[in-house]
């Protein structure tokens, strides 16, 4: 079995990726700091579903799942370089999928240093240790937020993305640049994944669908920015995870046609690749809310507000490369995705 390290394993995407890969002949080492950026209880509940009990978790002490014999979990910070190095040496990891990060565009406006530590120092530690341990493929989460001031639609990985409008986005763009330098200098294959507005069961409590659902059910007001004139490429969690799985199995090769006089940002003369993973559809935010109201059978109390700093009006993923290279295109519609989320939410909170 291929041994893969999944960081952010107690997180939204990490949890679903672990659930998929443990059934596909991988040996998984899950890592997470279990910080309190949002309610840790949902993180522990995700781990519980994978056979890891919070009472068994001790910092830097791997725990074997009671459900999946090929899954072990360790609580560890990526900033903890010494213990991270020891983990790689002991576990003989072959591939890395880095989903750990300090998330959230708006939170980065108030807590910038948290992003530098996790998203830059932690990322560099992981890359350097991966290089030293001859990792076969380093896959990492980037974000659609890197497109920043770009207005050309759909967003393409072949567009220039040098104008981020939040620190979170800037750290993700930095990850792509740092990864490229390692691919170029050390021939370490790296692939960056720009995720587009991920939603679904076990989602993050700080994201719109979760916040809206909670507020509507509690008869509270929902805040709608830019007076509702927002469009998002909402991408269902299982579509994201399928894309990540295919990328892990598809090690990037140098682009032999790469032209330094007209450089392609998505590829390189090094084993380096960037993909969008999105639904390739723009959904009007008000239509998204209407669908949620339909599934909840309850109207939202709406509070319309101006645009928030760091936010963008439109996102839509060009997934041409994903289709061509991996024969894959996300396709879950919002009626199915929101329905699945609502059912999970009501079951999780016993409503």
Coordinates of C-alpha atoms in Angstrom, one line a residue, residues 4-323:
X4 CA 0.3 9.0 2.3
X5 CA 0.3 11.8 4.8
X6 CA -2.9 13.9 4.9
X7 CA -2.6 17.1 6.9
X8 CA -5.8 18.8 8.0
X9 CA -7.2 15.3 8.5
X10 CA -9.8 16.6 11.1
X11 CA -10.9 19.3 8.8
X12 CA -13.8 19.4 6.3
X13 CA -12.0 18.3 3.1
X14 CA -9.4 16.2 5.0
X15 CA -12.0 14.1 6.8
X16 CA -13.8 13.3 3.5
X17 CA -10.5 12.5 1.8
X18 CA -9.5 10.1 4.6
X19 CA -12.8 8.4 4.3
X20 CA -12.3 7.9 0.6
X21 CA -8.7 6.8 0.6
X22 CA -8.9 4.3 3.5
X23 CA -11.1 2.2 1.2
X24 CA -8.7 2.5 -1.8
X25 CA -5.7 0.5 -0.7
X26 CA -3.8 3.4 0.9
X27 CA -2.1 3.5 4.2
X28 CA -3.0 6.8 5.7
X29 CA -1.3 9.0 8.3
X30 CA -3.7 11.8 9.3
X31 CA -2.3 14.9 10.9
X32 CA -4.1 17.9 12.4
X33 CA -3.4 20.6 15.0
X34 CA -7.0 20.6 16.1
X35 CA -6.9 24.3 16.7
X36 CA -10.0 26.3 17.9
X37 CA -10.5 28.5 14.8
X38 CA -14.0 26.9 14.8
X39 CA -15.8 24.5 17.2
X40 CA -13.4 21.7 17.9
X41 CA -16.3 19.4 18.7
X42 CA -17.1 19.0 15.0
X43 CA -13.4 18.1 14.4
X44 CA -13.5 15.4 17.1
X45 CA -16.8 14.1 15.7
X46 CA -15.2 13.7 12.2
X47 CA -12.3 11.9 13.8
X48 CA -14.7 9.7 15.8
X49 CA -16.3 8.7 12.5
X50 CA -12.9 7.5 11.4
X51 CA -12.3 5.5 14.6
X52 CA -10.2 8.0 16.5
X53 CA -11.5 9.0 19.9
X54 CA -10.6 12.4 21.4
X55 CA -9.8 10.7 24.7
X56 CA -7.0 8.8 23.0
X57 CA -5.4 11.8 21.4
X58 CA -2.2 13.1 22.8
X59 CA 0.1 15.6 21.1
X60 CA 2.7 13.9 18.9
X61 CA 1.5 10.4 19.8
X62 CA 0.0 8.5 16.8
X63 CA -3.3 6.7 17.4
X64 CA -4.4 3.8 15.3
X65 CA -8.1 3.8 14.2
X66 CA -10.4 1.3 15.8
X67 CA -12.3 1.1 12.4
X68 CA -9.6 1.3 9.8
X69 CA -6.4 -0.7 10.4
X70 CA -4.7 1.3 7.7
X71 CA -5.4 4.7 9.3
X72 CA -3.4 6.4 12.0
X73 CA -3.9 9.9 13.3
X74 CA -1.5 12.3 15.1
X75 CA -2.1 15.7 16.6
X76 CA 0.8 17.9 15.5
X77 CA 1.5 21.4 14.3
X78 CA 3.3 21.9 11.0
X79 CA 5.3 24.6 12.7
X80 CA 6.8 21.9 15.0
X81 CA 9.6 21.1 12.7
X82 CA 11.5 18.7 14.9
X83 CA 8.5 16.4 15.6
X84 CA 7.4 16.6 12.0
X85 CA 10.8 15.4 10.9
X86 CA 10.6 12.5 13.3
X87 CA 7.2 11.6 12.0
X88 CA 8.5 11.3 8.4
X89 CA 11.5 9.3 9.5
X90 CA 9.4 6.8 11.5
X91 CA 6.5 6.4 9.1
X92 CA 8.3 6.2 5.8
X93 CA 5.8 8.4 4.0
X94 CA 5.7 8.2 0.2
X95 CA 3.2 11.0 -0.8
X96 CA 1.9 14.1 0.9
X97 CA -1.5 15.8 0.6
X98 CA -1.4 19.1 2.5
X99 CA -4.9 20.4 3.4
X100 CA -3.8 22.0 6.7
X101 CA -4.0 25.8 6.7
X102 CA -5.4 28.7 8.6
X103 CA -8.5 29.2 6.5
X104 CA -10.9 32.1 6.0
X105 CA -10.6 35.3 4.0
X106 CA -12.3 37.6 6.6
X107 CA -10.5 36.1 9.6
X108 CA -7.2 37.1 8.0
X109 CA -8.1 40.8 8.2
X110 CA -8.1 40.5 12.0
X111 CA -5.5 37.8 12.7
X112 CA -2.7 38.1 10.0
X113 CA 0.1 36.4 12.0
X114 CA -1.9 33.2 12.3
X115 CA -1.7 32.9 8.5
X116 CA 2.0 33.5 8.3
X117 CA 2.7 30.8 10.9
X118 CA 0.5 28.1 9.5
X119 CA 0.3 28.8 5.8
X120 CA 3.9 29.9 5.3
X121 CA 6.2 28.6 8.1
X122 CA 4.2 25.3 8.3
X123 CA 4.1 24.9 4.6
X124 CA 7.8 25.5 4.2
X125 CA 8.5 22.9 6.9
X126 CA 6.4 20.3 5.2
X127 CA 8.0 21.0 1.8
X128 CA 11.6 20.9 3.1
X129 CA 11.0 17.7 5.1
X130 CA 9.3 16.2 2.1
X131 CA 12.3 17.0 -0.1
X132 CA 14.7 15.5 2.4
X133 CA 12.6 12.3 2.5
X134 CA 12.3 12.0 -1.3
X135 CA 8.5 12.3 -1.4
X136 CA 7.1 11.0 -4.7
X137 CA 4.3 13.6 -5.0
X138 CA 3.5 16.7 -2.9
X139 CA -0.1 17.8 -3.4
X140 CA -1.4 20.9 -1.6
X141 CA -4.5 23.0 -1.3
X142 CA -4.5 26.4 -2.9
X143 CA -7.6 28.5 -3.3
X144 CA -9.8 30.3 -5.9
X145 CA -9.1 33.4 -3.8
X146 CA -5.7 33.7 -5.5
X147 CA -7.5 35.2 -8.6
X148 CA -8.0 38.4 -6.6
X149 CA -8.6 41.4 -8.9
X150 CA -8.9 39.2 -12.1
X151 CA -12.2 39.7 -13.8
X152 CA -11.8 37.5 -16.9
X153 CA -14.3 34.6 -16.6
X154 CA -14.0 31.7 -16.1
X155 CA -10.9 31.8 -14.0
X156 CA -8.1 29.9 -15.7
X157 CA -5.0 28.4 -14.2
X158 CA -3.2 29.9 -17.2
X159 CA -4.2 33.5 -16.1
X160 CA -1.8 35.7 -14.1
X161 CA -2.7 35.8 -10.4
X162 CA -0.4 38.5 -9.0
X163 CA -3.1 40.7 -7.4
X164 CA -4.6 38.9 -4.4
X165 CA -6.9 41.1 -2.2
X166 CA -6.6 39.3 1.1
X167 CA -3.7 38.0 3.2
X168 CA -5.2 34.5 3.0
X169 CA -5.1 34.6 -0.8
X170 CA -1.6 36.0 -0.7
X171 CA -0.4 33.1 1.5
X172 CA -2.0 30.6 -1.0
X173 CA -0.3 32.3 -3.9
X174 CA 2.9 32.2 -2.0
X175 CA 2.5 28.4 -1.5
X176 CA 2.3 28.0 -5.2
X177 CA 5.5 30.0 -5.7
X178 CA 7.4 28.2 -3.0
X179 CA 6.3 24.8 -4.3
X180 CA 7.5 25.7 -7.8
X181 CA 10.9 26.6 -6.5
X182 CA 11.2 23.2 -4.8
X183 CA 10.0 21.4 -8.0
X184 CA 12.6 23.3 -10.0
X185 CA 15.5 23.0 -7.7
X186 CA 15.0 19.5 -6.4
X187 CA 12.8 17.9 -9.1
X188 CA 10.1 17.2 -6.5
X189 CA 6.7 16.8 -8.1
X190 CA 4.2 19.3 -6.7
X191 CA 0.6 19.9 -7.6
X192 CA -1.5 22.9 -6.3
X193 CA -5.3 22.7 -6.2
X194 CA -7.4 25.8 -6.3
X195 CA -10.7 24.9 -4.6
X196 CA -13.8 26.8 -5.4
X197 CA -16.3 27.4 -2.5
X198 CA -16.5 23.9 -1.1
X199 CA -19.7 22.9 0.6
X200 CA -21.5 19.8 1.9
X201 CA -22.0 17.5 5.0
X202 CA -19.5 18.1 7.8
X203 CA -18.7 21.5 6.4
X204 CA -17.0 24.3 8.3
X205 CA -19.3 26.3 10.7
X206 CA -17.7 29.6 9.5
X207 CA -18.8 29.2 5.9
X208 CA -22.0 30.7 4.4
X209 CA -24.1 27.5 4.0
X210 CA -23.6 26.5 7.6
X211 CA -24.1 30.0 8.9
X212 CA -27.3 30.5 6.8
X213 CA -28.8 27.2 7.9
X214 CA -28.1 27.8 11.6
X215 CA -29.6 31.3 11.4
X216 CA -32.7 30.3 9.5
X217 CA -33.5 27.5 11.8
X218 CA -33.0 29.8 14.8
X219 CA -35.1 32.6 13.3
X220 CA -32.1 34.8 13.2
X221 CA -31.0 37.3 10.5
X222 CA -28.6 36.2 7.8
X223 CA -26.0 38.8 6.5
X224 CA -25.9 39.0 2.7
X225 CA -23.0 41.0 1.3
X226 CA -22.9 43.2 -1.8
X227 CA -26.7 43.3 -1.5
X228 CA -26.9 39.8 -2.8
X229 CA -25.1 40.6 -6.1
X230 CA -22.6 37.8 -5.7
X231 CA -22.0 34.7 -7.8
X232 CA -20.1 31.7 -6.7
X233 CA -18.8 28.4 -8.2
X234 CA -20.2 26.2 -5.4
X235 CA -18.4 22.8 -5.5
X236 CA -19.8 19.8 -3.6
X237 CA -17.4 18.0 -1.2
X238 CA -17.5 14.6 -3.0
X239 CA -16.6 16.3 -6.3
X240 CA -13.6 18.0 -4.6
X241 CA -12.4 14.8 -3.0
X242 CA -12.7 12.8 -6.2
X243 CA -10.6 15.5 -7.9
X244 CA -7.9 15.4 -5.1
X245 CA -7.7 11.6 -5.4
X246 CA -7.2 11.7 -9.1
X247 CA -4.5 14.3 -8.7
X248 CA -2.6 12.3 -6.1
X249 CA -2.4 9.4 -8.6
X250 CA -1.3 11.7 -11.4
X251 CA 2.2 12.8 -10.8
X252 CA 3.0 16.0 -12.8
X253 CA 5.7 15.9 -15.5
X254 CA 7.7 18.8 -16.9
X255 CA 6.0 20.7 -19.7
X256 CA 8.5 20.1 -22.6
X257 CA 6.7 22.9 -24.6
X258 CA 7.0 25.5 -21.8
X259 CA 8.1 28.9 -23.3
X260 CA 10.1 31.2 -21.0
X261 CA 9.2 34.1 -23.3
X262 CA 5.5 33.5 -22.7
X263 CA 5.5 31.6 -19.4
X264 CA 2.5 29.4 -18.5
X265 CA 1.7 29.9 -14.8
X266 CA 0.1 26.5 -14.5
X267 CA 3.0 24.4 -15.7
X268 CA 6.8 24.5 -15.8
X269 CA 10.0 23.0 -17.1
X270 CA 9.9 21.4 -13.6
X271 CA 7.4 18.7 -12.5
X272 CA 4.9 21.2 -11.4
X273 CA 1.1 21.7 -12.0
X274 CA -1.8 23.8 -10.9
X275 CA -5.4 22.8 -11.2
X276 CA -8.8 24.4 -10.6
X277 CA -11.3 22.1 -8.9
X278 CA -14.7 23.7 -9.3
X279 CA -18.2 23.1 -10.7
X280 CA -17.6 25.4 -13.7
X281 CA -20.9 27.1 -13.0
X282 CA -21.7 30.5 -11.5
X283 CA -24.6 30.4 -9.1
X284 CA -26.4 33.6 -8.1
X285 CA -26.1 33.9 -4.3
X286 CA -29.9 34.7 -3.9
X287 CA -30.7 31.5 -5.9
X288 CA -28.5 29.5 -3.5
X289 CA -30.4 31.0 -0.6
X290 CA -33.7 30.3 -2.2
X291 CA -32.8 26.6 -2.6
X292 CA -31.7 26.5 1.0
X293 CA -35.1 28.0 2.1
X294 CA -36.8 25.4 0.0
X295 CA -34.9 22.5 1.6
X296 CA -35.5 23.9 5.1
X297 CA -39.1 24.8 4.3
X298 CA -38.5 28.1 6.0
X299 CA -37.8 31.7 4.8
X300 CA -34.7 33.5 5.8
X301 CA -34.7 36.9 7.5
X302 CA -32.3 38.8 5.2
X303 CA -29.9 41.7 6.1
X304 CA -28.4 43.2 3.0
X305 CA -25.0 44.7 3.5
X306 CA -22.2 46.3 1.3
X307 CA -19.3 44.4 -0.1
X308 CA -16.8 43.2 2.5
X309 CA -13.1 43.8 2.3
X310 CA -11.2 40.9 0.8
X311 CA -14.2 39.5 -1.0
X312 CA -14.9 39.1 -4.8
X313 CA -18.1 39.4 -6.7
X314 CA -17.8 36.4 -9.0
X315 CA -16.0 33.1 -9.2
X316 CA -16.1 30.4 -11.9
X317 CA -13.6 27.7 -12.5
X318 CA -12.2 26.8 -15.9
X319 CA -11.6 23.1 -15.5
X320 CA -10.3 22.4 -19.0
X321 CA -7.0 21.0 -17.7
X322 CA -8.8 18.8 -15.1
X323 CA -10.9 17.3 -17.9

